[in-house]
């Protein structure tokens, strides 16, 4: 969020200037390349952790906690939507065709699908109004995501979490401090070191050359 706020200060949501404004991050803005790498690689790490969390939940049968699981699924879908909107914003070759293909899927909806696509595009093809809407949604939806994350944690505290034995853990709970705190801090430090290495030494390893 912090890196995104910094990038939004220099981004221009226009088909004529968006790619140049992104290129400007690297060439003229102090620490611009660092913040864009943090934003992009950070998003990849975010999804990596989400998928680890999802597969852990499947393994421990956490889907039996229906409310918590459904909110988690909504968080996943909303996160994918935010990532897609952000992927379009640099307006490279992959951004253009990715946006065209994904948004055109809405035209498969009977009766009003084509009208919905034209409304989303702001015309008969992807243009500056499309980028403006995607930019606003990419900036706004993370705040909605934060509400869902808070609800997810709230439901988790009500229902409890799964465990490897699959038994009811109520009455056998442990304090969060110090065991879980130290365990999580250790994992955080290791992941942060890997993340920092990728940002500093190989910032373009996941970028598509067409974008």
Coordinates of N, CA and C in Angstrom, one line a residue:
X1 N 0.8 -1.2 0.0 CA 0.0 0.0 0.0 C 0.9 1.3 0.0
X2 N 1.9 1.3 0.8 CA 2.8 2.4 0.9 C 3.5 2.6 -0.5
X3 N 4.0 1.6 -1.1 CA 4.7 1.7 -2.3 C 3.7 2.1 -3.4
X4 N 2.5 1.6 -3.4 CA 1.5 2.0 -4.3 C 1.1 3.4 -4.2
X5 N 1.0 3.9 -3.0 CA 0.7 5.4 -2.8 C 1.8 6.2 -3.4
X6 N 3.1 5.8 -3.3 CA 4.2 6.5 -3.9 C 4.1 6.5 -5.4
X7 N 3.9 5.3 -6.0 CA 3.8 5.2 -7.4 C 2.6 6.0 -8.0
X8 N 1.5 6.0 -7.3 CA 0.4 6.8 -7.8 C 0.6 8.3 -7.9
X9 N 1.6 8.8 -7.2 CA 1.9 10.2 -7.2 C 2.5 10.6 -8.6
X10 N 3.0 9.6 -9.3 CA 3.7 9.9 -10.6 C 3.0 9.2 -11.8
X11 N 2.0 8.4 -11.5 CA 1.4 7.7 -12.6 C 0.3 8.5 -13.3
X12 N 0.2 8.4 -14.6 CA -0.8 9.1 -15.5 C -1.6 8.1 -16.2
X13 N -2.9 8.0 -15.8 CA -3.8 6.9 -16.4 C -4.3 7.4 -17.7
X14 N -3.4 7.3 -18.7 CA -3.8 7.6 -20.1 C -3.0 6.7 -21.0
X15 N -3.7 6.3 -22.2 CA -3.0 5.4 -23.1 C -1.8 6.1 -23.8
X16 N -1.8 7.4 -23.7 CA -0.7 8.1 -24.3 C 0.5 8.3 -23.4
X17 N 0.3 8.3 -22.0 CA 1.3 8.7 -21.1 C 1.6 7.7 -20.0
X18 N 0.8 6.6 -19.9 CA 0.9 5.7 -18.8 C 2.3 4.9 -18.9
X19 N 2.6 4.4 -20.1 CA 3.8 3.7 -20.2 C 5.0 4.6 -20.0
X20 N 5.0 5.8 -20.5 CA 6.1 6.8 -20.3 C 6.2 7.1 -18.8
X21 N 5.1 7.3 -18.1 CA 5.1 7.6 -16.7 C 5.8 6.5 -15.9
X22 N 5.5 5.2 -16.2 CA 6.1 4.1 -15.6 C 7.6 4.1 -15.9
X23 N 8.0 4.3 -17.1 CA 9.4 4.4 -17.5 C 10.1 5.5 -16.7
X24 N 9.3 6.6 -16.5 CA 9.9 7.7 -15.7 C 10.3 7.3 -14.3
X25 N 9.6 6.3 -13.7 CA 9.9 5.8 -12.4 C 11.4 5.4 -12.3
X26 N 11.8 4.7 -13.4 CA 13.2 4.2 -13.4 C 14.3 5.2 -13.7
X27 N 13.9 6.2 -14.6 CA 14.9 7.1 -15.1 C 15.1 8.4 -14.3
X28 N 14.0 8.9 -13.8 CA 14.0 10.2 -13.2 C 13.6 10.4 -11.8
X29 N 12.9 9.4 -11.3 CA 12.3 9.5 -9.9 C 13.3 8.9 -8.9
X30 N 13.6 9.6 -7.9 CA 14.6 9.0 -6.9 C 13.9 7.8 -6.2
X31 N 14.6 6.7 -6.2 CA 14.2 5.4 -5.7 C 12.9 4.9 -6.4
X32 N 12.6 5.4 -7.6 CA 11.4 5.0 -8.3 C 11.5 3.5 -8.6
X33 N 12.6 3.0 -9.1 CA 12.7 1.6 -9.5 C 12.6 0.7 -8.3
X34 N 13.2 1.2 -7.2 CA 13.1 0.4 -5.9 C 11.6 0.2 -5.5
X35 N 10.9 1.3 -5.5 CA 9.5 1.3 -5.0 C 8.6 0.4 -6.0
X36 N 8.9 0.5 -7.3 CA 8.1 -0.3 -8.2 C 8.4 -1.8 -8.1
X37 N 9.7 -2.1 -7.8 CA 10.1 -3.5 -7.6 C 9.4 -4.0 -6.3
X38 N 9.4 -3.1 -5.2 CA 8.8 -3.5 -4.0 C 7.3 -3.8 -4.2
X39 N 6.7 -2.9 -5.0 CA 5.2 -3.1 -5.3 C 4.9 -4.4 -6.0
X40 N 5.7 -4.6 -7.1 CA 5.5 -5.8 -8.0 C 5.8 -7.1 -7.3
X41 N 7.1 -7.2 -6.7 CA 7.5 -8.4 -6.1 C 6.7 -8.6 -4.8
X42 N 6.4 -7.6 -4.1 CA 5.5 -7.7 -2.9 C 4.2 -8.3 -3.2
X43 N 3.6 -7.9 -4.4 CA 2.3 -8.5 -4.8 C 2.5 -10.0 -5.1
X44 N 3.6 -10.4 -5.7 CA 3.9 -11.8 -5.9 C 4.0 -12.6 -4.6
X45 N 4.7 -12.0 -3.7 CA 4.9 -12.7 -2.4 C 3.5 -12.8 -1.7
X46 N 2.7 -11.8 -1.8 CA 1.4 -11.8 -1.2 C 0.6 -13.0 -1.7
X47 N 0.6 -13.2 -3.0 CA -0.2 -14.3 -3.6 C 0.5 -15.7 -3.2
X48 N 1.8 -15.7 -3.1 CA 2.5 -16.9 -2.6 C 2.0 -17.3 -1.3
X49 N 1.9 -16.4 -0.4 CA 1.5 -16.6 1.0 C 0.0 -17.0 1.0
X50 N -0.8 -16.4 0.2 CA -2.2 -16.7 0.1 C -2.4 -18.1 -0.3
X51 N -1.7 -18.6 -1.3 CA -1.8 -20.0 -1.8 C -1.3 -21.0 -0.7
X52 N -0.2 -20.6 0.0 CA 0.2 -21.5 1.1 C -0.9 -21.6 2.2
X53 N -1.5 -20.4 2.5 CA -2.6 -20.4 3.5 C -3.8 -21.2 3.0
X54 N -4.1 -21.1 1.7 CA -5.2 -21.8 1.1 C -5.0 -23.3 1.2
X55 N -3.8 -23.8 0.8 CA -3.5 -25.2 0.8 C -3.4 -25.8 2.2
X56 N -3.0 -25.0 3.1 CA -2.9 -25.4 4.5 C -4.4 -25.6 5.0
X57 N -5.2 -24.6 4.6 CA -6.6 -24.8 5.1 C -7.3 -26.0 4.5
X58 N -7.0 -26.3 3.2 CA -7.6 -27.5 2.6 C -7.0 -28.8 3.3
X59 N -5.8 -28.8 3.7 CA -5.1 -29.9 4.3 C -5.7 -30.2 5.7
X60 N -6.0 -29.1 6.4 CA -6.5 -29.2 7.8 C -8.0 -29.1 7.8
X61 N -8.7 -29.2 6.7 CA -10.2 -29.2 6.6 C -10.8 -28.0 7.2
X62 N -10.1 -26.8 7.0 CA -10.6 -25.6 7.6 C -11.9 -25.1 6.9
X63 N -12.2 -25.7 5.7 CA -13.5 -25.4 5.1 C -14.7 -25.7 5.9
X64 N -14.5 -26.5 6.9 CA -15.7 -26.8 7.8 C -16.1 -25.6 8.6
X65 N -15.2 -24.6 8.7 CA -15.6 -23.4 9.3 C -16.2 -22.5 8.2
X66 N -17.5 -22.6 7.9 CA -18.0 -22.1 6.7 C -17.9 -20.6 6.6
X67 N -18.2 -19.8 7.6 CA -18.1 -18.4 7.5 C -16.7 -17.9 7.3
X68 N -15.8 -18.4 8.0 CA -14.4 -18.0 7.8 C -13.9 -18.4 6.4
X69 N -14.3 -19.6 5.9 CA -13.8 -20.1 4.6 C -14.4 -19.2 3.5
X70 N -15.7 -18.9 3.6 CA -16.3 -18.1 2.5 C -15.7 -16.7 2.4
X71 N -15.4 -16.1 3.6 CA -14.8 -14.8 3.6 C -13.4 -14.9 3.0
X72 N -12.7 -15.9 3.3 CA -11.4 -16.2 2.7 C -11.4 -16.3 1.2
X73 N -12.4 -17.0 0.7 CA -12.6 -17.1 -0.7 C -12.9 -15.8 -1.4
X74 N -13.7 -15.0 -0.7 CA -13.9 -13.6 -1.2 C -12.6 -12.8 -1.2
X75 N -11.8 -12.9 -0.2 CA -10.5 -12.2 -0.2 C -9.6 -12.7 -1.4
X76 N -9.6 -14.0 -1.7 CA -8.8 -14.5 -2.8 C -9.3 -13.9 -4.1
X77 N -10.6 -13.9 -4.3 CA -11.2 -13.4 -5.6 C -10.9 -11.9 -5.7
X78 N -11.1 -11.1 -4.6 CA -10.9 -9.7 -4.7 C -9.4 -9.4 -4.9
X79 N -8.5 -10.2 -4.3 CA -7.1 -10.0 -4.5 C -6.7 -10.2 -5.9
X80 N -7.3 -11.2 -6.6 CA -7.0 -11.5 -8.0 C -7.5 -10.3 -8.9
X81 N -8.7 -9.8 -8.5 CA -9.2 -8.6 -9.3 C -8.3 -7.4 -9.1
X82 N -7.8 -7.2 -7.9 CA -6.9 -6.0 -7.7 C -5.6 -6.2 -8.5
X83 N -5.1 -7.5 -8.5 CA -3.8 -7.8 -9.2 C -4.0 -7.6 -10.7
X84 N -5.1 -8.0 -11.2 CA -5.4 -7.9 -12.6 C -5.5 -6.4 -13.0
X85 N -6.2 -5.6 -12.2 CA -6.2 -4.2 -12.5 C -4.9 -3.5 -12.5
X86 N -4.0 -3.9 -11.5 CA -2.7 -3.4 -11.5 C -1.8 -3.8 -12.6
X87 N -2.0 -5.0 -13.1 CA -1.3 -5.5 -14.3 C -1.5 -4.7 -15.5
X88 N -2.7 -4.2 -15.6 CA -3.1 -3.4 -16.9 C -2.5 -2.0 -16.9
X89 N -2.2 -1.5 -15.7 CA -1.8 -0.1 -15.6 C -0.6 0.3 -16.3
X90 N 0.5 -0.5 -16.4 CA 1.7 0.0 -17.1 C 1.5 0.1 -18.6
X91 N 0.4 -0.5 -19.1 CA 0.0 -0.3 -20.5 C 1.1 -0.7 -21.5
X92 N 1.7 -1.9 -21.2 CA 2.6 -2.5 -22.2 C 1.8 -3.4 -23.1
X93 N 2.5 -4.2 -23.9 CA 1.8 -5.1 -24.8 C 1.0 -6.2 -24.1
X94 N 1.6 -6.7 -23.1 CA 0.9 -7.8 -22.3 C -0.3 -7.1 -21.5
X95 N -0.2 -5.9 -21.1 CA -1.3 -5.2 -20.4 C -2.5 -5.0 -21.3
X96 N -2.2 -4.6 -22.5 CA -3.2 -4.3 -23.5 C -4.0 -5.6 -23.8
X97 N -3.3 -6.7 -24.2 CA -4.0 -7.9 -24.6 C -4.6 -8.6 -23.4
X98 N -3.9 -8.5 -22.3 CA -4.5 -9.1 -21.1 C -5.8 -8.5 -20.7
X99 N -5.9 -7.2 -20.7 CA -7.1 -6.4 -20.4 C -8.2 -6.7 -21.5
X100 N -7.8 -6.8 -22.8 CA -8.8 -7.1 -23.8 C -9.4 -8.5 -23.7
X101 N -8.6 -9.5 -23.4 CA -9.1 -10.8 -23.3 C -10.0 -11.0 -22.0
X102 N -9.5 -10.5 -20.9 CA -10.2 -10.8 -19.6 C -11.5 -10.0 -19.6
X103 N -11.5 -8.7 -20.0 CA -12.7 -8.0 -20.0 C -13.7 -8.5 -21.1
X104 N -13.2 -9.0 -22.2 CA -14.1 -9.5 -23.2 C -14.9 -10.8 -22.7
X105 N -14.4 -11.4 -21.7 CA -15.1 -12.6 -21.2 C -16.5 -12.2 -20.7
X106 N -16.7 -10.9 -20.2 CA -18.0 -10.5 -19.8 C -19.0 -10.5 -20.9
X107 N -18.6 -10.4 -22.1 CA -19.5 -10.4 -23.3 C -20.2 -11.8 -23.4
X108 N -19.8 -12.8 -22.7 CA -20.4 -14.1 -22.8 C -21.7 -14.1 -21.9
X109 N -21.9 -13.1 -21.1 CA -23.1 -13.0 -20.3 C -24.3 -12.7 -21.2
X110 N -25.3 -13.5 -21.1 CA -26.5 -13.3 -22.0 C -27.1 -12.0 -21.9
X111 N -27.7 -11.5 -23.0 CA -28.5 -10.3 -23.0 C -27.7 -9.0 -22.9
X112 N -27.1 -8.8 -21.7 CA -26.4 -7.5 -21.5 C -24.9 -7.6 -21.4
X113 N -24.3 -8.7 -21.8 CA -22.9 -8.8 -21.7 C -22.1 -7.8 -22.5
X114 N -22.5 -7.6 -23.8 CA -21.8 -6.7 -24.7 C -21.9 -5.3 -24.1
X115 N -23.1 -4.9 -23.7 CA -23.3 -3.6 -23.1 C -22.4 -3.4 -21.8
X116 N -22.3 -4.4 -21.0 CA -21.5 -4.3 -19.8 C -20.0 -4.1 -20.2
X117 N -19.5 -4.8 -21.3 CA -18.1 -4.6 -21.7 C -17.9 -3.2 -22.2
X118 N -18.8 -2.7 -23.0 CA -18.7 -1.3 -23.5 C -18.7 -0.3 -22.3
X119 N -19.5 -0.6 -21.3 CA -19.6 0.3 -20.2 C -18.3 0.3 -19.4
X120 N -17.7 -0.9 -19.3 CA -16.5 -1.0 -18.5 C -15.3 -0.4 -19.3
X121 N -15.3 -0.5 -20.6 CA -14.3 0.1 -21.5 C -14.5 1.6 -21.6
X122 N -15.7 2.1 -21.4 CA -15.9 3.5 -21.6 C -16.0 3.9 -23.1
X123 N -16.3 2.9 -23.9 CA -16.3 3.1 -25.4 C -16.4 1.7 -26.1
X124 N -16.0 1.7 -27.3 CA -16.0 0.5 -28.1 C -14.7 -0.2 -28.1
X125 N -13.7 0.3 -27.4 CA -12.4 -0.4 -27.3 C -11.7 0.1 -26.0
X126 N -10.7 -0.6 -25.6 CA -10.0 -0.1 -24.4 C -9.2 1.1 -24.7
X127 N -9.4 2.2 -23.9 CA -8.8 3.5 -24.1 C -8.5 4.1 -22.8
X128 N -8.3 5.4 -22.8 CA -8.0 6.2 -21.6 C -9.0 6.1 -20.5
X129 N -10.3 6.2 -20.9 CA -11.3 6.0 -19.8 C -11.2 4.6 -19.1
X130 N -10.9 3.6 -19.8 CA -10.7 2.3 -19.2 C -9.5 2.3 -18.2
X131 N -8.4 2.9 -18.6 CA -7.3 3.0 -17.7 C -7.6 3.8 -16.5
X132 N -8.4 4.9 -16.6 CA -8.7 5.7 -15.5 C -9.6 4.9 -14.5
X133 N -10.5 4.2 -15.0 CA -11.4 3.4 -14.2 C -10.6 2.3 -13.5
X134 N -9.7 1.6 -14.2 CA -8.9 0.6 -13.6 C -8.0 1.1 -12.5
X135 N -7.5 2.3 -12.8 CA -6.6 2.9 -11.8 C -7.3 3.3 -10.5
X136 N -8.5 3.8 -10.6 CA -9.3 4.2 -9.5 C -9.7 2.9 -8.7
X137 N -10.1 1.9 -9.4 CA -10.5 0.6 -8.7 C -9.3 0.0 -8.1
X138 N -8.1 0.0 -8.7 CA -6.9 -0.6 -8.2 C -6.5 0.2 -6.9
X139 N -6.8 1.5 -6.8 CA -6.5 2.2 -5.6 C -7.5 2.1 -4.5
X140 N -8.8 1.9 -4.9 CA -9.9 1.8 -3.9 C -10.1 0.5 -3.4
X141 N -10.0 -0.6 -4.2 CA -10.4 -1.9 -3.7 C -9.6 -2.5 -2.6
X142 N -8.3 -2.1 -2.5 CA -7.5 -2.6 -1.3 C -8.1 -2.2 0.0
X143 N -8.8 -1.1 0.1 CA -9.5 -0.7 1.4 C -10.7 -1.6 1.6
X144 N -11.4 -2.0 0.6 CA -12.5 -3.0 0.8 C -11.9 -4.3 1.2
X145 N -10.7 -4.7 0.6 CA -10.0 -5.9 1.0 C -9.7 -5.9 2.4
X146 N -9.2 -4.8 3.0 CA -8.9 -4.7 4.4 C -10.1 -5.0 5.3
X147 N -11.3 -4.6 4.8 CA -12.5 -4.8 5.6 C -12.8 -6.3 5.6
X148 N -12.6 -7.0 4.5 CA -12.8 -8.4 4.4 C -11.8 -9.2 5.3
X149 N -10.5 -8.7 5.3 CA -9.5 -9.3 6.1 C -9.8 -9.2 7.6
X150 N -10.3 -8.0 8.0 CA -10.7 -7.9 9.4 C -11.9 -8.8 9.7
X151 N -12.8 -9.0 8.8 CA -14.0 -9.9 9.0 C -13.5 -11.3 9.1
X152 N -12.5 -11.7 8.3 CA -11.9 -13.0 8.3 C -11.3 -13.3 9.6
X153 N -10.5 -12.4 10.2 CA -9.9 -12.6 11.5 C -11.0 -12.7 12.6
X154 N -12.0 -11.8 12.4 CA -13.1 -11.9 13.4 C -13.8 -13.2 13.4
X155 N -14.1 -13.7 12.3 CA -14.8 -15.1 12.2 C -13.8 -16.2 12.7
X156 N -12.5 -16.0 12.5 CA -11.5 -17.0 13.0 C -11.5 -17.0 14.5
X157 N -11.6 -15.9 15.1 CA -11.6 -15.8 16.6 C -12.9 -16.4 17.1
X158 N -14.0 -16.4 16.4 CA -15.2 -17.0 16.9 C -15.2 -18.5 16.7
X159 N -14.8 -19.0 15.5 CA -14.9 -20.4 15.2 C -13.6 -21.2 15.7
X160 N -12.5 -20.5 15.8 CA -11.2 -21.2 16.0 C -10.6 -21.6 14.7
X161 N -9.4 -22.1 14.8 CA -8.7 -22.5 13.5 C -8.5 -24.0 13.5
X162 N -8.2 -24.6 12.4 CA -7.9 -26.0 12.2 C -6.6 -26.4 12.8
X163 N -6.3 -27.7 13.0 CA -5.1 -28.2 13.5 C -4.8 -29.5 12.9
X164 N -3.5 -30.0 12.9 CA -3.1 -31.2 12.3 C -3.9 -32.4 12.7
X165 N -4.3 -32.5 14.0 CA -5.0 -33.6 14.5 C -6.5 -33.6 14.1
X166 N -7.0 -32.4 13.7 CA -8.4 -32.3 13.4 C -9.4 -32.5 14.6
X167 N -8.9 -32.1 15.8 CA -9.8 -32.2 16.9 C -10.2 -30.8 17.4
X168 N -11.1 -30.8 18.3 CA -11.6 -29.5 18.9 C -10.5 -29.0 19.8
X169 N -9.9 -27.8 19.5 CA -8.8 -27.3 20.2 C -9.2 -26.4 21.4
X170 N -10.5 -26.2 21.6 CA -11.0 -25.4 22.7 C -10.7 -26.1 24.0
X171 N -10.1 -25.4 24.9 CA -9.7 -25.9 26.2 C -8.3 -26.4 26.2
X172 N -7.7 -26.5 25.0 CA -6.3 -26.9 24.9 C -5.4 -25.8 24.2
X173 N -5.9 -24.6 24.3 CA -5.2 -23.5 23.6 C -4.0 -23.1 24.3
X174 N -3.0 -22.6 23.5 CA -1.8 -22.0 24.1 C -1.8 -20.5 23.9
X175 N -1.0 -19.9 24.7 CA -0.8 -18.4 24.6 C -0.1 -18.1 23.3
X176 N -0.4 -17.0 22.6 CA 0.3 -16.6 21.4 C 1.8 -16.3 21.7
X177 N 2.0 -15.7 22.8 CA 3.4 -15.4 23.2 C 3.9 -16.4 24.3
X178 N 5.1 -17.0 24.2 CA 6.1 -16.5 23.2 C 6.3 -17.5 22.0
X179 N 5.7 -18.7 22.1 CA 6.1 -19.7 21.0 C 5.6 -19.3 19.6
X180 N 4.4 -19.0 19.5 CA 3.9 -18.6 18.1 C 4.5 -17.3 17.7
X181 N 4.7 -16.4 18.6 CA 5.3 -15.1 18.2 C 6.7 -15.3 17.7
X182 N 7.5 -16.0 18.4 CA 8.9 -16.3 17.9 C 8.9 -17.1 16.6
X183 N 8.0 -18.0 16.5 CA 7.9 -18.8 15.3 C 7.6 -18.0 14.1
X184 N 6.6 -17.1 14.2 CA 6.1 -16.2 13.1 C 7.2 -15.2 12.8
X185 N 7.9 -14.7 13.8 CA 8.9 -13.7 13.6 C 10.1 -14.3 12.8
X186 N 10.4 -15.6 13.1 CA 11.5 -16.2 12.4 C 11.1 -16.4 10.9
X187 N 9.9 -16.8 10.6 CA 9.5 -17.0 9.3 C 9.4 -15.6 8.5
X188 N 9.0 -14.6 9.2 CA 8.9 -13.3 8.6 C 10.3 -12.8 8.3
X189 N 11.3 -13.0 9.1 CA 12.7 -12.5 8.9 C 13.2 -13.2 7.7
X190 N 13.0 -14.5 7.6 CA 13.6 -15.3 6.4 C 12.9 -14.8 5.1
X191 N 11.6 -14.7 5.1 CA 10.9 -14.2 3.9 C 11.3 -12.8 3.5
X192 N 11.5 -12.0 4.5 CA 11.9 -10.6 4.3 C 13.3 -10.5 3.7
X193 N 14.2 -11.3 4.1 CA 15.6 -11.4 3.5 C 15.5 -11.8 2.1
X194 N 14.7 -12.8 1.8 CA 14.6 -13.3 0.4 C 13.9 -12.2 -0.5
X195 N 12.9 -11.6 0.1 CA 12.2 -10.5 -0.6 C 13.2 -9.3 -0.9
X196 N 14.0 -8.9 0.1 CA 14.9 -7.8 -0.1 C 16.0 -8.2 -1.1
X197 N 16.4 -9.4 -1.1 CA 17.4 -9.8 -2.1 C 16.9 -9.7 -3.5
X198 N 15.6 -10.2 -3.7 CA 15.0 -10.1 -5.1 C 14.8 -8.6 -5.5
X199 N 14.4 -7.8 -4.6 CA 14.1 -6.4 -4.9 C 15.4 -5.7 -5.3
X200 N 16.5 -5.9 -4.6 CA 17.8 -5.2 -4.8 C 18.6 -5.8 -6.0
X201 N 18.7 -7.1 -6.1 CA 19.6 -7.7 -7.0 C 18.9 -8.3 -8.3
X202 N 17.7 -8.7 -8.2 CA 17.0 -9.2 -9.4 C 15.6 -8.6 -9.5
X203 N 15.5 -7.3 -9.7 CA 14.2 -6.7 -9.6 C 13.3 -7.0 -10.8
X204 N 13.9 -7.4 -12.0 CA 13.1 -7.6 -13.2 C 12.9 -9.1 -13.5
X205 N 13.2 -10.0 -12.5 CA 13.1 -11.4 -12.8 C 11.7 -11.9 -13.2
X206 N 10.7 -11.2 -12.7 CA 9.3 -11.7 -13.0 C 8.6 -10.8 -14.0
X207 N 9.2 -9.7 -14.5 CA 8.6 -8.9 -15.5 C 8.6 -9.5 -16.9
X208 N 7.5 -9.4 -17.6 CA 7.5 -9.9 -19.0 C 8.2 -8.8 -19.9
X209 N 9.0 -9.3 -20.8 CA 9.7 -8.4 -21.7 C 8.8 -7.7 -22.6
X210 N 7.6 -8.2 -22.8 CA 6.6 -7.4 -23.7 C 5.9 -6.3 -22.9
X211 N 6.2 -6.2 -21.6 CA 5.4 -5.3 -20.9 C 6.3 -4.2 -20.3

